[in-house]
Amino acid sequence: MVKGVALEDRCLQQLEAQAMLTQALASLSKSKMRDALEFAEELELELEMMVRVRRALRRIEVMRDDDAPLDGGLHTMSDTDIEQFRAERDKRHTKAANPKYKFQNYPQLRSRSDYTKGLLLHKKREQEKMLSWQNTVANKSLVDLDKDLVKDAIAIRKSLLGYMGDKQMSFPETLAQNILVKGLDKPKLRDEAYLQIMKQLTENPKPESAAKGWQVMCMCCGTFLPSMEFENYLLNFVLEKCQADGAEACYARYCLHTLEGMMSSRTNEGIVPTLEEIQAYKERPPILATIELVNGALLTEDLPVAPDLNVKKARNITITSVLEICAHFGGLTTPRTDLMGLFVYDLGSIDDETGASQANDGANQPYTPTPLRNEDFMGDQFIRKARQRRDFKVRR
């Protein structure tokens, strides 16, 4: 009899947890999702809905909090709040841009002599290359760490070289995931992980290697924050790269917005991406999406869109879609999201400074708005338009 009552209670609790998770996912409220997950975890449940909520939570972790969104939701803020938010952001950027915050000046770095202590050959060269790209593995960490963490730092270096293709290693997605897991599980390694990436992105002679290094940087920025002491040094590096040309600037801007979202949400941890999510970085870049309503009103500006995030339903049902996030910003209920769609509006050639059309072939004429299918990825549109050298905007 007692066992029967206990079993009944267990079933009722599981149903309650399932309902909480479903409601939290529909609301896209970070606080509700965290509460629902905590309740389910206390019951030691392993539900598919828990996986969905964890993935959704990671997707909107870049927002500020439920009542104070980042630029992605400025339309919900008063003019005064927007001005204050932007003033604080600009002040933070101005401070971090100070040359004293170059990562080479970080006080917790080892001295160059300590970094090469014990080396018999090429000591001078190793000292000179301590903070710039190398395709070899050092036997020291960049930061002065406890001995038990130095081995982990060396492992991070090996995994980074393998993922970037600077050393031939198998299963690159697993290597990237290893870096993220170590940084998430051991906070004292986070600055080391960021520094290793910044080192490998400095004076890197291989564009493909640099692109993969930026991919890991994007993943780290969405998984864990650096220490407060290192924040300005990381921001300095990213802000400087935002002024670069081409793909590097796009990666850097994505990192900047993701970092600021994590900082503003007052959480220093996210969720480690799955191997499938990491694989998506090789298929398309992460982007910042600005989406307008049909009437031209701004819905979301510079929304970080990860490579595995598609328009409606991702290949894996555990992944939140762009439309679901847009619905959250627009305050739409779940049934109405089924009627939503995204369209790409072509704005003409980015090489045309006068706005005049081409003489005969009409190559510079804007195209008819293109509807995006549910399975389309916005990163693919970004690549396509960049190769065509066409400017565009996205409207809902």
GROMACS .gro file of C-alpha atoms in nm:
model
  396
    1MET     CA    1   0.000   0.000   0.000
    2VAL     CA    2   0.277   0.241   0.098
    3LYS     CA    3   0.468   0.162  -0.220
    4GLY     CA    4   0.157   0.228  -0.425
    5VAL     CA    5   0.110   0.571  -0.266
    6ALA     CA    6   0.477   0.656  -0.320
    7LEU     CA    7   0.454   0.552  -0.684
    8GLU     CA    8   0.142   0.765  -0.731
    9ASP     CA    9   0.317   1.066  -0.574
   10ARG     CA   10   0.614   1.009  -0.801
   11CYS     CA   11   0.393   1.003  -1.110
   12LEU     CA   12   0.214   1.321  -1.004
   13GLN     CA   13   0.546   1.498  -0.945
   14GLN     CA   14   0.671   1.389  -1.286
   15LEU     CA   15   0.355   1.523  -1.450
   16GLU     CA   16   0.397   1.850  -1.260
   17ALA     CA   17   0.760   1.876  -1.373
   18GLN     CA   18   0.661   1.806  -1.734
   19ALA     CA   19   0.395   2.079  -1.717
   20MET     CA   20   0.637   2.330  -1.564
   21LEU     CA   21   0.896   2.258  -1.832
   22THR     CA   22   0.641   2.291  -2.112
   23GLN     CA   23   0.508   2.622  -1.980
   24ALA     CA   24   0.859   2.758  -1.922
   25LEU     CA   25   0.968   2.668  -2.274
   26ALA     CA   26   0.659   2.835  -2.423
   27SER     CA   27   0.726   3.153  -2.223
   28LEU     CA   28   1.101   3.169  -2.307
   29SER     CA   29   1.146   3.315  -1.958
   30LYS     CA   30   1.492   3.241  -1.825
   31SER     CA   31   1.380   3.246  -1.461
   32LYS     CA   32   1.089   3.008  -1.530
   33MET     CA   33   1.312   2.773  -1.728
   34ARG     CA   34   1.573   2.765  -1.452
   35ASP     CA   35   1.305   2.698  -1.187
   36ALA     CA   36   1.150   2.420  -1.394
   37LEU     CA   37   1.487   2.256  -1.456
   38GLU     CA   38   1.579   2.278  -1.089
   39PHE     CA   39   1.249   2.114  -0.990
   40ALA     CA   40   1.295   1.832  -1.243
   41GLU     CA   41   1.658   1.778  -1.142
   42GLU     CA   42   1.562   1.752  -0.774
   43LEU     CA   43   1.333   1.466  -0.875
   44GLU     CA   44   1.630   1.309  -1.059
   45LEU     CA   45   1.431   1.301  -1.382
   46GLU     CA   46   1.580   1.263  -1.729
   47LEU     CA   47   1.316   1.393  -1.968
   48GLU     CA   48   1.341   1.492  -2.332
   49MET     CA   49   1.171   1.820  -2.239
   50MET     CA   50   1.456   1.894  -1.997
   51VAL     CA   51   1.701   1.873  -2.286
   52ARG     CA   52   1.483   2.108  -2.491
   53VAL     CA   53   1.466   2.361  -2.208
   54ARG     CA   54   1.842   2.349  -2.151
   55ARG     CA   55   1.904   2.419  -2.520
   56ALA     CA   56   1.649   2.702  -2.524
   57LEU     CA   57   1.801   2.851  -2.210
   58ARG     CA   58   2.143   2.857  -2.369
   59ARG     CA   59   1.998   3.029  -2.676
   60ILE     CA   60   1.852   3.320  -2.484
   61GLU     CA   61   2.134   3.339  -2.229
   62VAL     CA   62   2.273   3.622  -2.442
   63MET     CA   63   1.972   3.836  -2.347
   64ARG     CA   64   1.990   4.059  -2.043
   65ASP     CA   65   1.709   3.924  -1.824
   66ASP     CA   66   1.335   3.874  -1.853
   67ASP     CA   67   1.246   4.239  -1.803
   68ALA     CA   68   1.557   4.415  -1.937
   69PRO     CA   69   1.672   4.282  -2.274
   70LEU     CA   70   1.985   4.372  -2.460
   71ASP     CA   71   1.981   4.549  -2.797
   72GLY     CA   72   1.789   4.246  -2.920
   73GLY     CA   73   1.486   4.379  -2.733
   74LEU     CA   74   1.531   4.755  -2.711
   75HIS     CA   75   1.180   4.803  -2.846
   76THR     CA   76   1.043   4.696  -2.505
   77MET     CA   77   1.247   4.956  -2.315
   78SER     CA   78   1.166   5.321  -2.254
   79ASP     CA   79   1.371   5.588  -2.432
   80THR     CA   80   1.536   5.677  -2.101
   81ASP     CA   81   1.630   5.314  -2.031
   82ILE     CA   82   1.770   5.276  -2.383
   83GLU     CA   83   1.984   5.587  -2.347
   84GLN     CA   84   2.110   5.473  -2.007
   85PHE     CA   85   2.185   5.123  -2.133
   86ARG     CA   86   2.377   5.252  -2.434
   87ALA     CA   87   2.563   5.510  -2.226
   88GLU     CA   88   2.678   5.239  -1.983
   89ARG     CA   89   2.780   5.015  -2.273
   90ASP     CA   90   2.976   5.295  -2.442
   91LYS     CA   91   3.145   5.379  -2.113
   92ARG     CA   92   3.247   5.016  -2.069
   93HIS     CA   93   3.382   5.003  -2.425
   94THR     CA   94   3.578   5.325  -2.381
   95LYS     CA   95   3.739   5.194  -2.065
   96ALA     CA   96   3.825   4.856  -2.216
   97ALA     CA   97   3.971   5.015  -2.531
   98ASN     CA   98   4.250   5.171  -2.325
   99PRO     CA   99   4.588   5.033  -2.446
  100LYS     CA  100   4.674   4.932  -2.091
  101TYR     CA  101   4.422   4.649  -2.133
  102LYS     CA  102   4.607   4.480  -2.419
  103PHE     CA  103   4.612   4.114  -2.323
  104GLN     CA  104   4.992   4.120  -2.333
  105ASN     CA  105   4.975   4.343  -2.023
  106TYR     CA  106   4.761   4.109  -1.814
  107PRO     CA  107   4.934   4.098  -1.473
  108GLN     CA  108   4.863   3.728  -1.410
  109LEU     CA  109   5.070   3.619  -1.712
  110ARG     CA  110   5.389   3.431  -1.647
  111SER     CA  111   5.707   3.623  -1.710
  112ARG     CA  112   5.876   3.527  -2.035
  113SER     CA  113   6.174   3.391  -1.845
  114ASP     CA  114   5.946   3.173  -1.631
  115TYR     CA  115   5.760   3.056  -1.944
  116THR     CA  116   6.083   2.925  -2.097
  117LYS     CA  117   6.242   2.802  -1.775
  118GLY     CA  118   6.396   2.460  -1.829
  119LEU     CA  119   6.427   2.493  -2.208
  120LEU     CA  120   6.769   2.421  -2.354
  121LEU     CA  121   6.704   2.512  -2.717
  122HIS     CA  122   6.536   2.809  -2.889
  123LYS     CA  123   6.471   2.985  -2.558
  124LYS     CA  124   6.482   3.335  -2.711
  125ARG     CA  125   6.245   3.240  -2.993
  126GLU     CA  126   5.998   3.086  -2.748
  127GLN     CA  127   6.004   3.400  -2.536
  128GLU     CA  128   5.932   3.616  -2.840
  129LYS     CA  129   5.646   3.390  -2.951
  130MET     CA  130   5.494   3.342  -2.607
  131LEU     CA  131   5.188   3.553  -2.694
  132SER     CA  132   5.158   3.498  -3.068
  133TRP     CA  133   5.063   3.207  -3.293
  134GLN     CA  134   5.262   2.883  -3.277
  135ASN     CA  135   5.195   2.533  -3.405
  136THR     CA  136   5.379   2.365  -3.118
  137VAL     CA  137   5.275   2.268  -2.766
  138ALA     CA  138   5.449   2.434  -2.472
  139ASN     CA  139   5.501   2.264  -2.139
  140LYS     CA  140   5.382   2.567  -1.941
  141SER     CA  141   5.055   2.752  -1.902
  142LEU     CA  142   5.035   3.120  -2.000
  143VAL     CA  143   4.886   3.215  -1.664
  144ASP     CA  144   5.066   3.132  -1.342
  145LEU     CA  145   4.850   2.839  -1.229
  146ASP     CA  146   4.866   2.575  -0.960
  147LYS     CA  147   5.059   2.266  -1.069
  148ASP     CA  148   4.748   2.048  -1.089
  149LEU     CA  149   4.592   2.292  -1.339
  150VAL     CA  150   4.899   2.327  -1.561
  151LYS     CA  151   4.833   1.984  -1.714
  152ASP     CA  152   4.481   2.096  -1.799
  153ALA     CA  153   4.618   2.415  -1.956
  154ILE     CA  154   4.854   2.210  -2.174
  155ALA     CA  155   4.560   1.988  -2.273
  156ILE     CA  156   4.365   2.299  -2.374
  157ARG     CA  157   4.657   2.408  -2.592
  158LYS     CA  158   4.672   2.066  -2.762
  159SER     CA  159   4.297   2.060  -2.822
  160LEU     CA  160   4.305   2.412  -2.964
  161LEU     CA  161   4.588   2.330  -3.204
  162GLY     CA  162   4.399   2.020  -3.314
  163TYR     CA  163   4.070   2.199  -3.375
  164MET     CA  164   4.236   2.485  -3.562
  165GLY     CA  165   4.419   2.239  -3.785
  166ASP     CA  166   4.765   2.349  -3.672
  167LYS     CA  167   4.826   1.990  -3.561
  168GLN     CA  168   4.676   1.684  -3.725
  169MET     CA  169   4.433   1.533  -3.474
  170SER     CA  170   4.113   1.332  -3.505
  171PHE     CA  171   3.762   1.432  -3.396
  172PRO     CA  172   3.799   1.814  -3.399
  173GLU     CA  173   3.448   1.873  -3.261
  174THR     CA  174   3.538   1.667  -2.954
  175LEU     CA  175   3.857   1.870  -2.912
  176ALA     CA  176   3.659   2.196  -2.907
  177GLN     CA  177   3.412   2.048  -2.663
  178ASN     CA  178   3.699   1.942  -2.435
  179ILE     CA  179   3.813   2.306  -2.411
  180LEU     CA  180   3.462   2.423  -2.322
  181VAL     CA  181   3.410   2.150  -2.062
  182LYS     CA  182   3.739   2.229  -1.888
  183GLY     CA  183   3.659   2.599  -1.880
  184LEU     CA  184   3.308   2.541  -1.748
  185ASP     CA  185   3.409   2.284  -1.486
  186LYS     CA  186   3.723   2.465  -1.365
  187PRO     CA  187   3.675   2.845  -1.339
  188LYS     CA  188   4.046   2.901  -1.273
  189LEU     CA  189   4.117   2.778  -1.627
  190ARG     CA  190   3.885   3.024  -1.802
  191ASP     CA  191   4.132   3.309  -1.840
  192GLU     CA  192   4.391   3.057  -1.959
  193ALA     CA  193   4.153   2.926  -2.226
  194TYR     CA  194   4.077   3.276  -2.355
  195LEU     CA  195   4.446   3.369  -2.353
  196GLN     CA  196   4.539   3.057  -2.549
  197ILE     CA  197   4.283   3.150  -2.815
  198MET     CA  198   4.397   3.514  -2.827
  199LYS     CA  199   4.756   3.398  -2.861
  200GLN     CA  200   4.670   3.172  -3.155
  201LEU     CA  201   4.475   3.453  -3.324
  202THR     CA  202   4.769   3.692  -3.298
  203GLU     CA  203   4.991   3.698  -3.610
  204ASN     CA  204   4.827   3.380  -3.737
  205PRO     CA  205   4.950   3.331  -4.098
  206LYS     CA  206   4.675   3.082  -4.189
  207PRO     CA  207   4.325   3.224  -4.261
  208GLU     CA  208   4.158   2.886  -4.217
  209SER     CA  209   4.329   2.831  -3.883
  210ALA     CA  210   4.231   3.181  -3.768
  211ALA     CA  211   3.867   3.122  -3.867
  212LYS     CA  212   3.856   2.807  -3.656
  213GLY     CA  213   4.020   2.991  -3.369
  214TRP     CA  214   3.742   3.248  -3.384
  215GLN     CA  215   3.488   2.968  -3.384
  216VAL     CA  216   3.624   2.844  -3.051
  217MET     CA  217   3.624   3.201  -2.921
  218CYS     CA  218   3.254   3.233  -3.011
  219MET     CA  219   3.178   2.906  -2.833
  220CYS     CA  220   3.369   3.010  -2.522
  221CYS     CA  221   3.194   3.348  -2.506
  222GLY     CA  222   2.858   3.170  -2.495
  223THR     CA  223   2.970   2.907  -2.243
  224PHE     CA  224   3.161   3.090  -1.970
  225LEU     CA  225   3.282   3.438  -1.879
  226PRO     CA  226   3.641   3.521  -1.788
  227SER     CA  227   3.730   3.637  -1.440
  228MET     CA  228   3.629   3.995  -1.356
  229GLU     CA  229   3.999   4.085  -1.351
  230PHE     CA  230   4.040   3.966  -1.711
  231GLU     CA  231   3.713   4.105  -1.854
  232ASN     CA  232   3.857   4.432  -1.984
  233TYR     CA  233   4.153   4.255  -2.144
  234LEU     CA  234   3.920   4.024  -2.334
  235LEU     CA  235   3.692   4.313  -2.433
  236ASN     CA  236   3.995   4.512  -2.552
  237PHE     CA  237   4.097   4.228  -2.783
  238VAL     CA  238   3.747   4.176  -2.922
  239LEU     CA  239   3.678   4.549  -2.966
  240GLU     CA  240   3.999   4.591  -3.163
  241LYS     CA  241   3.911   4.298  -3.390
  242CYS     CA  242   3.565   4.448  -3.450
  243GLN     CA  243   3.746   4.714  -3.656
  244ALA     CA  244   3.917   4.455  -3.877
  245ASP     CA  245   3.805   4.356  -4.226
  246GLY     CA  246   3.596   4.063  -4.342
  247ALA     CA  247   3.505   3.756  -4.143
  248GLU     CA  248   3.726   3.842  -3.846
  249ALA     CA  249   3.516   4.150  -3.768
  250CYS     CA  250   3.194   3.947  -3.796
  251TYR     CA  251   3.322   3.686  -3.552
  252ALA     CA  252   3.445   3.958  -3.315
  253ARG     CA  253   3.111   4.142  -3.317
  254TYR     CA  254   2.930   3.818  -3.242
  255CYS     CA  255   3.168   3.754  -2.950
  256LEU     CA  256   3.120   4.109  -2.821
  257HIS     CA  257   2.740   4.086  -2.815
  258THR     CA  258   2.746   3.739  -2.663
  259LEU     CA  259   2.988   3.849  -2.391
  260GLU     CA  260   2.783   4.156  -2.310
  261GLY     CA  261   2.470   3.946  -2.292
  262MET     CA  262   2.635   3.708  -2.046
  263MET     CA  263   2.769   3.999  -1.840
  264SER     CA  264   2.436   4.180  -1.830
  265SER     CA  265   2.243   3.867  -1.737
  266ARG     CA  266   2.461   3.838  -1.429
  267THR     CA  267   2.546   3.477  -1.501
  268ASN     CA  268   2.898   3.357  -1.570
  269GLU     CA  269   2.806   3.017  -1.708
  270GLY     CA  270   2.613   2.881  -2.004
  271ILE     CA  271   2.582   2.528  -2.141
  272VAL     CA  272   2.848   2.341  -2.339
  273PRO     CA  273   2.736   2.298  -2.704
  274THR     CA  274   2.667   1.949  -2.833
  275LEU     CA  275   2.892   1.794  -3.098
  276GLU     CA  276   2.620   1.862  -3.356
  277GLU     CA  277   2.612   2.230  -3.259
  278ILE     CA  278   2.990   2.253  -3.283
  279GLN     CA  279   2.982   2.084  -3.625
  280ALA     CA  280   2.746   2.360  -3.744
  281TYR     CA  281   3.029   2.615  -3.707
  282LYS     CA  282   3.204   2.445  -3.997
  283GLU     CA  283   2.894   2.477  -4.215
  284ARG     CA  284   2.814   2.847  -4.158
  285PRO     CA  285   2.930   3.134  -3.936
  286PRO     CA  286   2.749   3.275  -3.633
  287ILE     CA  287   2.589   3.608  -3.721
  288LEU     CA  288   2.420   3.911  -3.570
  289ALA     CA  289   2.071   3.947  -3.715
  290THR     CA  290   1.872   4.269  -3.733
  291ILE     CA  291   1.507   4.189  -3.801
  292GLU     CA  292   1.232   4.439  -3.886
  293LEU     CA  293   0.856   4.413  -3.905
  294VAL     CA  294   0.691   4.446  -4.247
  295ASN     CA  295   0.622   4.814  -4.179
  296GLY     CA  296   0.992   4.878  -4.118
  297ALA     CA  297   0.968   4.898  -3.738
  298LEU     CA  298   1.268   4.745  -3.563
  299LEU     CA  299   1.194   4.413  -3.391
  300THR     CA  300   1.542   4.303  -3.289
  301GLU     CA  301   1.884   4.450  -3.353
  302ASP     CA  302   2.211   4.256  -3.355
  303LEU     CA  303   2.056   3.935  -3.225
  304PRO     CA  304   2.331   3.670  -3.193
  305VAL     CA  305   2.228   3.374  -3.410
  306ALA     CA  306   2.435   3.059  -3.357
  307PRO     CA  307   2.519   2.846  -3.665
  308ASP     CA  308   2.281   2.565  -3.566
  309LEU     CA  309   1.982   2.797  -3.517
  310ASN     CA  310   1.741   2.791  -3.810
  311VAL     CA  311   1.427   2.985  -3.898
  312LYS     CA  312   1.153   2.766  -3.755
  313LYS     CA  313   1.230   2.412  -3.644
  314ALA     CA  314   1.591   2.300  -3.621
  315ARG     CA  315   1.704   1.955  -3.727
  316ASN     CA  316   1.703   1.869  -3.360
  317ILE     CA  317   1.379   1.951  -3.178
  318THR     CA  318   1.578   2.055  -2.872
  319ILE     CA  319   1.696   2.375  -3.039
  320THR     CA  320   1.508   2.705  -3.017
  321SER     CA  321   1.435   2.871  -3.352
  322VAL     CA  322   1.486   3.230  -3.468
  323LEU     CA  323   1.110   3.275  -3.504
  324GLU     CA  324   1.050   3.161  -3.146
  325ILE     CA  325   1.295   3.423  -3.021
  326CYS     CA  326   1.131   3.688  -3.243
  327ALA     CA  327   0.792   3.590  -3.102
  328HIS     CA  328   0.933   3.638  -2.752
  329PHE     CA  329   1.043   3.992  -2.842
  330GLY     CA  330   0.709   4.066  -3.008
  331GLY     CA  331   0.503   3.928  -2.721
  332LEU     CA  332   0.322   3.679  -2.946
  333THR     CA  333   0.148   3.371  -2.811
  334THR     CA  334   0.251   3.026  -2.930
  335PRO     CA  335  -0.039   2.968  -3.178
  336ARG     CA  336   0.038   3.295  -3.357
  337THR     CA  337   0.400   3.198  -3.413
  338ASP     CA  338   0.281   2.938  -3.663
  339LEU     CA  339   0.169   3.224  -3.887
  340MET     CA  340   0.503   3.403  -3.875
  341GLY     CA  341   0.766   3.402  -4.146
  342LEU     CA  342   1.095   3.572  -4.233
  343PHE     CA  343   1.175   3.741  -4.564
  344VAL     CA  344   1.511   3.856  -4.702
  345TYR     CA  345   1.490   4.199  -4.868
  346ASP     CA  346   1.768   4.267  -5.116
  347LEU     CA  347   1.899   4.626  -5.096
  348GLY     CA  348   2.127   4.623  -5.399
  349SER     CA  349   2.500   4.594  -5.457
  350ILE     CA  350   2.727   4.699  -5.172
  351ASP     CA  351   2.977   4.820  -5.434
  352ASP     CA  352   2.734   5.080  -5.573
  353GLU     CA  353   2.798   5.409  -5.391
  354THR     CA  354   2.562   5.625  -5.597
  355GLY     CA  355   2.254   5.403  -5.585
  356ALA     CA  356   2.228   5.418  -5.965
  357SER     CA  357   2.132   5.102  -6.147
  358GLN     CA  358   2.353   4.921  -6.391
  359ALA     CA  359   2.299   5.032  -6.749
  360ASN     CA  360   2.161   4.722  -6.918
  361ASP     CA  361   2.169   4.404  -6.718
  362GLY     CA  362   1.993   4.533  -6.408
  363ALA     CA  363   2.254   4.361  -6.191
  364ASN     CA  364   2.222   4.630  -5.926
  365GLN     CA  365   1.843   4.625  -5.906
  366PRO     CA  366   1.699   4.497  -5.576
  367TYR     CA  367   1.551   4.150  -5.596
  368THR     CA  368   1.202   4.040  -5.497
  369PRO     CA  369   1.185   3.961  -5.122
  370THR     CA  370   1.280   3.598  -5.066
  371PRO     CA  371   1.085   3.394  -4.809
  372LEU     CA  372   1.297   3.179  -4.580
  373ARG     CA  373   1.188   2.820  -4.532
  374ASN     CA  374   1.154   2.672  -4.186
  375GLU     CA  375   1.470   2.466  -4.236
  376ASP     CA  376   1.681   2.756  -4.370
  377PHE     CA  377   1.972   2.891  -4.168
  378MET     CA  378   2.032   3.266  -4.157
  379GLY     CA  379   2.407   3.212  -4.164
  380ASP     CA  380   2.370   3.057  -4.511
  381GLN     CA  381   2.191   3.371  -4.630
  382PHE     CA  382   2.471   3.583  -4.488
  383ILE     CA  383   2.734   3.385  -4.681
  384ARG     CA  384   2.531   3.390  -5.004
  385LYS     CA  385   2.477   3.767  -4.997
  386ALA     CA  386   2.840   3.832  -4.901
  387ARG     CA  387   2.962   3.631  -5.200
  388GLN     CA  388   2.718   3.816  -5.426
  389ARG     CA  389   2.829   4.144  -5.266
  390ARG     CA  390   2.466   4.236  -5.203
  391ASP     CA  391   2.329   4.427  -4.906
  392PHE     CA  392   2.011   4.294  -4.745
  393LYS     CA  393   1.777   4.309  -4.447
  394VAL     CA  394   1.545   4.057  -4.284
  395ARG     CA  395   1.180   4.131  -4.209
  396ARG     CA  396   0.916   3.932  -4.025
   0.00000   0.00000   0.00000
